[in-house]
PDB file of C-alpha atoms in Angstrom:
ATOM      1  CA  UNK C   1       0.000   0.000   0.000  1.00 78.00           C
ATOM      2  CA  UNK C   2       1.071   3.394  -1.262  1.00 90.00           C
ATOM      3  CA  UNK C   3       0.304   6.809   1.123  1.00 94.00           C
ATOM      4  CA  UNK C   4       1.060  10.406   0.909  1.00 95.00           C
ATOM      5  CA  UNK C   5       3.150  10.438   4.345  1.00 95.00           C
ATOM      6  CA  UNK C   6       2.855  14.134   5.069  1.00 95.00           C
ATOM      7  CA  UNK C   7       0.967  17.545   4.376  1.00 94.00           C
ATOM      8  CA  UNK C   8      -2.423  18.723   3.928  1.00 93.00           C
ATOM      9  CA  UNK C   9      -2.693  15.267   2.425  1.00 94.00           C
ATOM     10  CA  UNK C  10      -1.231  13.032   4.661  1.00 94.00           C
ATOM     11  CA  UNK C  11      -2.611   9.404   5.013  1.00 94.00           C
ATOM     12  CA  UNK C  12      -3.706   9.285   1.829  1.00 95.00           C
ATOM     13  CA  UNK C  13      -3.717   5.828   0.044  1.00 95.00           C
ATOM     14  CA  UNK C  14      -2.875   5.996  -3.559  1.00 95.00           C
ATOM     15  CA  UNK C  15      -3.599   3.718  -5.957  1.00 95.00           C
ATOM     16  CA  UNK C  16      -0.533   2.002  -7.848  1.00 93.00           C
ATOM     17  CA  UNK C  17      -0.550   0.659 -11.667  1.00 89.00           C
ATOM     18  CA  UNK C  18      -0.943  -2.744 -11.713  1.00 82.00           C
ATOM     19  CA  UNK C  19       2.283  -3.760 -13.284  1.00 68.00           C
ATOM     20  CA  UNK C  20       5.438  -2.262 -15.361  1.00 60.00           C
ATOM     21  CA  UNK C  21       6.092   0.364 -12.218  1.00 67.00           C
ATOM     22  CA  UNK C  22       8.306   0.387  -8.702  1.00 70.00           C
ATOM     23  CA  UNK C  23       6.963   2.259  -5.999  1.00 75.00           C
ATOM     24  CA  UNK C  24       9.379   3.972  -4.612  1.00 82.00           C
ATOM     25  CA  UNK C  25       8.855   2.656  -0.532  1.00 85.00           C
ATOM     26  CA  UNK C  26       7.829   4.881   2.204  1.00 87.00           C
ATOM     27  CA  UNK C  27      10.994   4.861   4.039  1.00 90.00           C
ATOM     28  CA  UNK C  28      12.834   6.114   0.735  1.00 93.00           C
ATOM     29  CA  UNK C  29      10.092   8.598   0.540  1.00 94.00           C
ATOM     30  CA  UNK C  30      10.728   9.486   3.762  1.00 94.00           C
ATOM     31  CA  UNK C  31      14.203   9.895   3.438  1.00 95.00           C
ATOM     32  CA  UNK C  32      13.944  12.150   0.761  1.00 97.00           C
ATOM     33  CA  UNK C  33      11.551  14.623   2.014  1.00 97.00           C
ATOM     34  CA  UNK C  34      13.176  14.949   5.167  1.00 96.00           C
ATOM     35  CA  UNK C  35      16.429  15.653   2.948  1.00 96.00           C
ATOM     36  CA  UNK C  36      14.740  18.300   1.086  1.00 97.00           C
ATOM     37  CA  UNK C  37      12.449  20.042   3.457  1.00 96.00           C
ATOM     38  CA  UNK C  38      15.732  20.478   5.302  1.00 95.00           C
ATOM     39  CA  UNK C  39      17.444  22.686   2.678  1.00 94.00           C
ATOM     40  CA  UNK C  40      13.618  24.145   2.066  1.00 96.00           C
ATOM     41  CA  UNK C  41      13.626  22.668  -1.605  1.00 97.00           C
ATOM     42  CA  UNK C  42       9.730  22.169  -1.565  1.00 97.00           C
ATOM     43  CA  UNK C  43       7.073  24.536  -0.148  1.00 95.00           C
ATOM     44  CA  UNK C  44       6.271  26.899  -3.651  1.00 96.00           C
ATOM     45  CA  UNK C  45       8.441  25.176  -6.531  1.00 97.00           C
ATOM     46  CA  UNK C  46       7.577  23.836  -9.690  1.00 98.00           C
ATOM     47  CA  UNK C  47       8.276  19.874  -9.360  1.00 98.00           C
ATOM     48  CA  UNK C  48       8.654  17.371 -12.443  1.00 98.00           C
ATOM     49  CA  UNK C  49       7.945  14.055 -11.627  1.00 98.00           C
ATOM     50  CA  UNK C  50       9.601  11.999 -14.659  1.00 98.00           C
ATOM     51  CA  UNK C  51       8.844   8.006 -14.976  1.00 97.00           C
ATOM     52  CA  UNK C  52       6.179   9.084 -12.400  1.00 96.00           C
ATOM     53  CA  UNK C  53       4.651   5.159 -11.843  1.00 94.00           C
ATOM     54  CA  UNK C  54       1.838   6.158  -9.556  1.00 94.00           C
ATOM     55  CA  UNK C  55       3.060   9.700  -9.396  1.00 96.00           C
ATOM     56  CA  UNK C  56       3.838   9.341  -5.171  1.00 96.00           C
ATOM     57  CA  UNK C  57       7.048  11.363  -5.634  1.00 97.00           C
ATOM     58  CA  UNK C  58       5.416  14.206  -7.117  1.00 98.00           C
ATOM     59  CA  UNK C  59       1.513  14.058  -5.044  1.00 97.00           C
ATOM     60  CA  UNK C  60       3.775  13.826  -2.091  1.00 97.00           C
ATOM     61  CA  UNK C  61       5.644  17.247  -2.988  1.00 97.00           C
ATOM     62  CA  UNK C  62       2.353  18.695  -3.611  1.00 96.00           C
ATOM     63  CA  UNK C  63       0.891  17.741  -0.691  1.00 96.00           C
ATOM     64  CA  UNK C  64       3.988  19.518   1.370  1.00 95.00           C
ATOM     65  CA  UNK C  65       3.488  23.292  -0.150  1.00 94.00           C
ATOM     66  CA  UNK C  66       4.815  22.748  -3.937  1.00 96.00           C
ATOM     67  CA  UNK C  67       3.086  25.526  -5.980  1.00 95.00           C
ATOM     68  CA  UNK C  68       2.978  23.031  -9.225  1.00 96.00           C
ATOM     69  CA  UNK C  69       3.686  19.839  -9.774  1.00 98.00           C
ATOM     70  CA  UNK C  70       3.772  17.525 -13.521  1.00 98.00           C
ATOM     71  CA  UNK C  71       3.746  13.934 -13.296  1.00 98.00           C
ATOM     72  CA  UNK C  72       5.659  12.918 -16.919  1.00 98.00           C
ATOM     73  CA  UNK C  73       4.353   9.174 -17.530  1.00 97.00           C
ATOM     74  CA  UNK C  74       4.034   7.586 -21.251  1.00 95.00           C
ATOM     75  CA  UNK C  75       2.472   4.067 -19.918  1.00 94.00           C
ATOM     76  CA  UNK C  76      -0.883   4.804 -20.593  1.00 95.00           C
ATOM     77  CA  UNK C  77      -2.405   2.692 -17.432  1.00 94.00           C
ATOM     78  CA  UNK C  78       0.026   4.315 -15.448  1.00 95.00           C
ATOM     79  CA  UNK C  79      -0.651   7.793 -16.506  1.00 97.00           C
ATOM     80  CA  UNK C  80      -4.794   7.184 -15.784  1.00 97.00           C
ATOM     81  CA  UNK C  81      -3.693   5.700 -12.203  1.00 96.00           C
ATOM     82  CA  UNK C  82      -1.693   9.267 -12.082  1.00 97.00           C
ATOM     83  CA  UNK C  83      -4.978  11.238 -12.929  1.00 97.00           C
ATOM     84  CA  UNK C  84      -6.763   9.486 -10.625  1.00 97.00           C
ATOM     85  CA  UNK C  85      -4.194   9.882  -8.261  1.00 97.00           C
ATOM     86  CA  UNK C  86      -4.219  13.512  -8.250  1.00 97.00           C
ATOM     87  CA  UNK C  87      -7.918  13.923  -8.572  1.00 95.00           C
ATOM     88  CA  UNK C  88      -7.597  12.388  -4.837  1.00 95.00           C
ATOM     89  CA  UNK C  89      -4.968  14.544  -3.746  1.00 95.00           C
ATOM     90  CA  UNK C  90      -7.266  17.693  -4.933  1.00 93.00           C
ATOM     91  CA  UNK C  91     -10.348  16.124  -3.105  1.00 93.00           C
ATOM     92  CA  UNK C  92      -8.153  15.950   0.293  1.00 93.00           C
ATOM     93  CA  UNK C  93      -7.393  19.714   0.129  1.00 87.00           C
ATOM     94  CA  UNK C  94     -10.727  20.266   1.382  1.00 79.00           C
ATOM     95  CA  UNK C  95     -12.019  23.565  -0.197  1.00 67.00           C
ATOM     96  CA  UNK C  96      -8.010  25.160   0.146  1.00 69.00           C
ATOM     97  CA  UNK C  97      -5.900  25.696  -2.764  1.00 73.00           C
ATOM     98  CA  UNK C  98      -4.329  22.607  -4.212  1.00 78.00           C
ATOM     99  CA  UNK C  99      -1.580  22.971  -6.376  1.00 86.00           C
ATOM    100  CA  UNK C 100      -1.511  22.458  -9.758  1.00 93.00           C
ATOM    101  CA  UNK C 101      -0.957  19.086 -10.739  1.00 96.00           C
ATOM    102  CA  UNK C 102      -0.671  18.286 -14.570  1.00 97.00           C
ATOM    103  CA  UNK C 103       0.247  14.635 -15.967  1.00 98.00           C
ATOM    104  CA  UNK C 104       1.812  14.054 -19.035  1.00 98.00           C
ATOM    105  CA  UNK C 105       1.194  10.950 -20.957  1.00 98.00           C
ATOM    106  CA  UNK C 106       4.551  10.679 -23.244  1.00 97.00           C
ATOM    107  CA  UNK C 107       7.896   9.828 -23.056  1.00 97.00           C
ATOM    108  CA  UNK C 108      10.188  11.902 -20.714  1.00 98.00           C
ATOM    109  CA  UNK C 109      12.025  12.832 -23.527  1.00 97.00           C
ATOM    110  CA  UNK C 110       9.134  14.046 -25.472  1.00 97.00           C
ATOM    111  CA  UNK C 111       7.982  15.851 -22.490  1.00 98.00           C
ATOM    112  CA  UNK C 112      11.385  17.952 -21.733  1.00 98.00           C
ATOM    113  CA  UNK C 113      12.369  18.695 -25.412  1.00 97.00           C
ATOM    114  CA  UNK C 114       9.165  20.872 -25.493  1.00 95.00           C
ATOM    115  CA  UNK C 115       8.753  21.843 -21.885  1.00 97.00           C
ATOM    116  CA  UNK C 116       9.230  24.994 -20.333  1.00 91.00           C
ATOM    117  CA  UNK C 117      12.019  25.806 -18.112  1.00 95.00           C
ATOM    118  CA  UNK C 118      12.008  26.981 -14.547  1.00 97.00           C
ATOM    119  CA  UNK C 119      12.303  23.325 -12.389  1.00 98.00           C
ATOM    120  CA  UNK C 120      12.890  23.626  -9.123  1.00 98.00           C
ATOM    121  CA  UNK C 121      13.121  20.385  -8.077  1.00 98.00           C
ATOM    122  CA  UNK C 122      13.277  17.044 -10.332  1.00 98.00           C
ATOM    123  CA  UNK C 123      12.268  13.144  -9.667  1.00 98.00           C
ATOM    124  CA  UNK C 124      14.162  11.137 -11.806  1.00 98.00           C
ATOM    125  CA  UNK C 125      13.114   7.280 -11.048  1.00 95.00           C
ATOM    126  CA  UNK C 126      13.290   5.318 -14.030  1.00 94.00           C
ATOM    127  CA  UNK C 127      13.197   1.618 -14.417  1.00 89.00           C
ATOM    128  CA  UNK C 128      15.830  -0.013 -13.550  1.00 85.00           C
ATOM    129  CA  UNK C 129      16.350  -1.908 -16.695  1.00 87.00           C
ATOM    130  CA  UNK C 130      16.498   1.568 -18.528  1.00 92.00           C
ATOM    131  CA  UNK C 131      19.654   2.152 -20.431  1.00 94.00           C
ATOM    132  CA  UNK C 132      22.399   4.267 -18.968  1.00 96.00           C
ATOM    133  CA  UNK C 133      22.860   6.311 -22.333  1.00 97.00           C
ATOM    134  CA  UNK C 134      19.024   6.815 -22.407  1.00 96.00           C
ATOM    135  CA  UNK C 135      18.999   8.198 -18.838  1.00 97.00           C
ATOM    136  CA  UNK C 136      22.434   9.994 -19.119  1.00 97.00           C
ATOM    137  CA  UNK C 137      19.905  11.966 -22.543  1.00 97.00           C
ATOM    138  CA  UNK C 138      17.185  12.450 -20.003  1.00 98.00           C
ATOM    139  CA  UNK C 139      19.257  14.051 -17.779  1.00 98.00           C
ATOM    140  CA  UNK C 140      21.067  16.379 -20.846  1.00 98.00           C
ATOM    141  CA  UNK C 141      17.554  17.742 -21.952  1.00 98.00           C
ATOM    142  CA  UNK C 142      16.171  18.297 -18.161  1.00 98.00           C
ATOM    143  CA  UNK C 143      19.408  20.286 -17.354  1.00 98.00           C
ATOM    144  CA  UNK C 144      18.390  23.472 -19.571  1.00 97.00           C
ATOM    145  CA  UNK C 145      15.101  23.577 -17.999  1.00 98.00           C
ATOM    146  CA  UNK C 146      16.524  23.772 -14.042  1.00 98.00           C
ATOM    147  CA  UNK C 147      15.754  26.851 -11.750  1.00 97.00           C
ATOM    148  CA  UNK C 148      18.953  28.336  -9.944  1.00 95.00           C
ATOM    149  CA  UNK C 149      19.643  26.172  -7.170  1.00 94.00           C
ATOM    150  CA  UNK C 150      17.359  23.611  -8.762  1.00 98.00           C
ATOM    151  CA  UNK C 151      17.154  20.032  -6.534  1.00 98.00           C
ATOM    152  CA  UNK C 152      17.695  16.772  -8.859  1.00 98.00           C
ATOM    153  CA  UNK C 153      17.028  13.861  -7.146  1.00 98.00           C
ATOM    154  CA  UNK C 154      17.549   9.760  -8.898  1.00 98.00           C
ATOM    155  CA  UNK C 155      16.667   6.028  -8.269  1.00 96.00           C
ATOM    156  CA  UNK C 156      18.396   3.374  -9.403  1.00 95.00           C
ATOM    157  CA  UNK C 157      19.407   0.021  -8.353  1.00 93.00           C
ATOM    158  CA  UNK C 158      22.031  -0.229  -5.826  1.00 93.00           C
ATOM    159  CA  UNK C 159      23.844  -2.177  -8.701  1.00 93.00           C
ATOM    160  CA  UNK C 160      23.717   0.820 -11.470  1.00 94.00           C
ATOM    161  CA  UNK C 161      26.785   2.911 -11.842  1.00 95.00           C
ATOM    162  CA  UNK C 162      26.864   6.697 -11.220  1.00 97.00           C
ATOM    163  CA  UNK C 163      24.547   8.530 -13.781  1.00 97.00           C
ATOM    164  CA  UNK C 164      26.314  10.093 -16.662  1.00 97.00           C
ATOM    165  CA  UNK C 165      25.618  14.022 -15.158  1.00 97.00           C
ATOM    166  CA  UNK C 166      25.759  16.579 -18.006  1.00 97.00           C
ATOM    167  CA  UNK C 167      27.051  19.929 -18.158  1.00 96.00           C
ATOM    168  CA  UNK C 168      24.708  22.115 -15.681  1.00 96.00           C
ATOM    169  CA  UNK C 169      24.449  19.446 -13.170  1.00 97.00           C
ATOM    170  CA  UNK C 170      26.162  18.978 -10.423  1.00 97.00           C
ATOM    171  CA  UNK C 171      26.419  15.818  -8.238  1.00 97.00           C
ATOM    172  CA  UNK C 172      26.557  16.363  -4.619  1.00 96.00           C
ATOM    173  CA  UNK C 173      26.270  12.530  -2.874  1.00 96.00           C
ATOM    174  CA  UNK C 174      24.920   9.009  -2.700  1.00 97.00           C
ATOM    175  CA  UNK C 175      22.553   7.444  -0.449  1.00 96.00           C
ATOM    176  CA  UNK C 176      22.202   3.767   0.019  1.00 96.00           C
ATOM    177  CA  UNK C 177      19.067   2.196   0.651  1.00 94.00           C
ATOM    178  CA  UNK C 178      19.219  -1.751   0.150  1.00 93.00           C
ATOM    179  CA  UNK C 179      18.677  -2.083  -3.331  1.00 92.00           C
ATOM    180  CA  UNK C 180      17.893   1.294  -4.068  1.00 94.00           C
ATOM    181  CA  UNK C 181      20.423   4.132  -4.431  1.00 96.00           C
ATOM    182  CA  UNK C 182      19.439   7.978  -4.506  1.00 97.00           C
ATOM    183  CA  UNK C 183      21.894   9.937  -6.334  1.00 98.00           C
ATOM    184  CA  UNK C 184      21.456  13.872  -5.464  1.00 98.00           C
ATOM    185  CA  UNK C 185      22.444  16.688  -7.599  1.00 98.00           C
ATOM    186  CA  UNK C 186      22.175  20.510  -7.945  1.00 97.00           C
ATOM    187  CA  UNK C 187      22.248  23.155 -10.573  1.00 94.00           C
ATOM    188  CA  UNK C 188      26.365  23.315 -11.352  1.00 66.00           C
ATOM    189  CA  UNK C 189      27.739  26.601 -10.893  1.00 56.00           C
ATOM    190  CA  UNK C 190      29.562  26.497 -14.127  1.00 39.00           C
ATOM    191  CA  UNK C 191      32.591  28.297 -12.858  1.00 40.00           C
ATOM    192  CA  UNK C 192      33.505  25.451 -10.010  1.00 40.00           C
ATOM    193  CA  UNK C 193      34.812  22.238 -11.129  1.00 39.00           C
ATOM    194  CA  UNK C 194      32.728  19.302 -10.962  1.00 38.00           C
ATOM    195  CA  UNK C 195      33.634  17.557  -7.514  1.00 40.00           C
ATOM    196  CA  UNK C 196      33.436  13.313  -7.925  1.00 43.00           C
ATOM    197  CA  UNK C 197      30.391  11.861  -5.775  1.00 41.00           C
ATOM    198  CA  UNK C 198      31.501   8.802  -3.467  1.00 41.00           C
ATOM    199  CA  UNK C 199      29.852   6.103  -2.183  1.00 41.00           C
ATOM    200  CA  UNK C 200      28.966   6.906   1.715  1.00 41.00           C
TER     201      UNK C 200
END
């Protein structure tokens, strides 16, 4: 079972696509909320949720203060459990004003070569299986679109290498989770080198 763990819409059970997605787990959920309400990365910013499954990442964001939110998912079931999804999280605000939550059903690729810019904070949980070259593209056509001291935040396997992080990304460290790593990143200030991120 799938909840919103916080917010105006905490407690809330969302429903999950029946198969081709991974739920990111409440304690990695957890994890990374309490990471970035520390630095104050989510009360009023515009949030992409790409490869959003059920779109938890990106409802749970919105439920915590995020002014808009898009859920980018090209699996059609997946993107109607997303609509649905958010229709719920709308219902929960209770006559207050949600945020905005769009979903996209096409590729992420699709989605961010036409997409405005102006991210503050990205989700970037693909399947695992996906190809490092097609997630190292991914990652090369979401960096133009990144606010000033944008958040990026990806889930892989414990067992996939370091993403390939392009020009205007910066990674900052790597968090271990049993089979799931989070890689976090930043918007590069292009005059500072590139610092390597190491296993903790």
């Amino acid at each position: 079972m799938t909840r919103i763990i916080a917010g105006f819409a905490g407690s809330l059970t969302l429903a999950v696509p029946r198969s081709g997605t991974r739920p990111t787990s409440d304690r990695v959920r957890e994890a990374i909320f309490s990471a970035l309400e520390a630095r104050d990365a989510v009360a009023d910013a515009s949030v992409l949720d790409l490869y959003a499954g059920s779109g938890a990442l990106g409802l749970e964001a919105a439920s915590r203060g995020a002014a808009e939110v898009v859920l980018v998912e090209k699996a059609r079931p997946a993107a109607e459990v997303c609509r649905r999804n958010a229709a719920a999280l709308a219902r929960a605000a209770r006559g207050a004003a949600a945020p905005r939550v769009r979903v996209e059903a096409r590729s992420v690729a699709s989605y961010l070569e036409s997409a405005a810019g102006g991210v503050d904070l990205a989700f970037v949980d693909p399947p695992y299986d996906l190809g490092e070259a097609e997630l190292a593209k991914d990652l090369a056509l979401l960096a133009p679109l990144l606010a000033d001291s944008a958040t990026v935040v990806v889930e892989r396997s414990s067992r996939s290498p370091e993403p390939g992080w392009p020009d205007g990304i910066e990674p900052e460290r790597r968090r271990d989770y049993g089979e799931t790593t989070l890689w976090w990143a930043s918007t590069a200030d292009a005059d500072q080198p590139v610092p390597p991120s190491q296993p903790e």
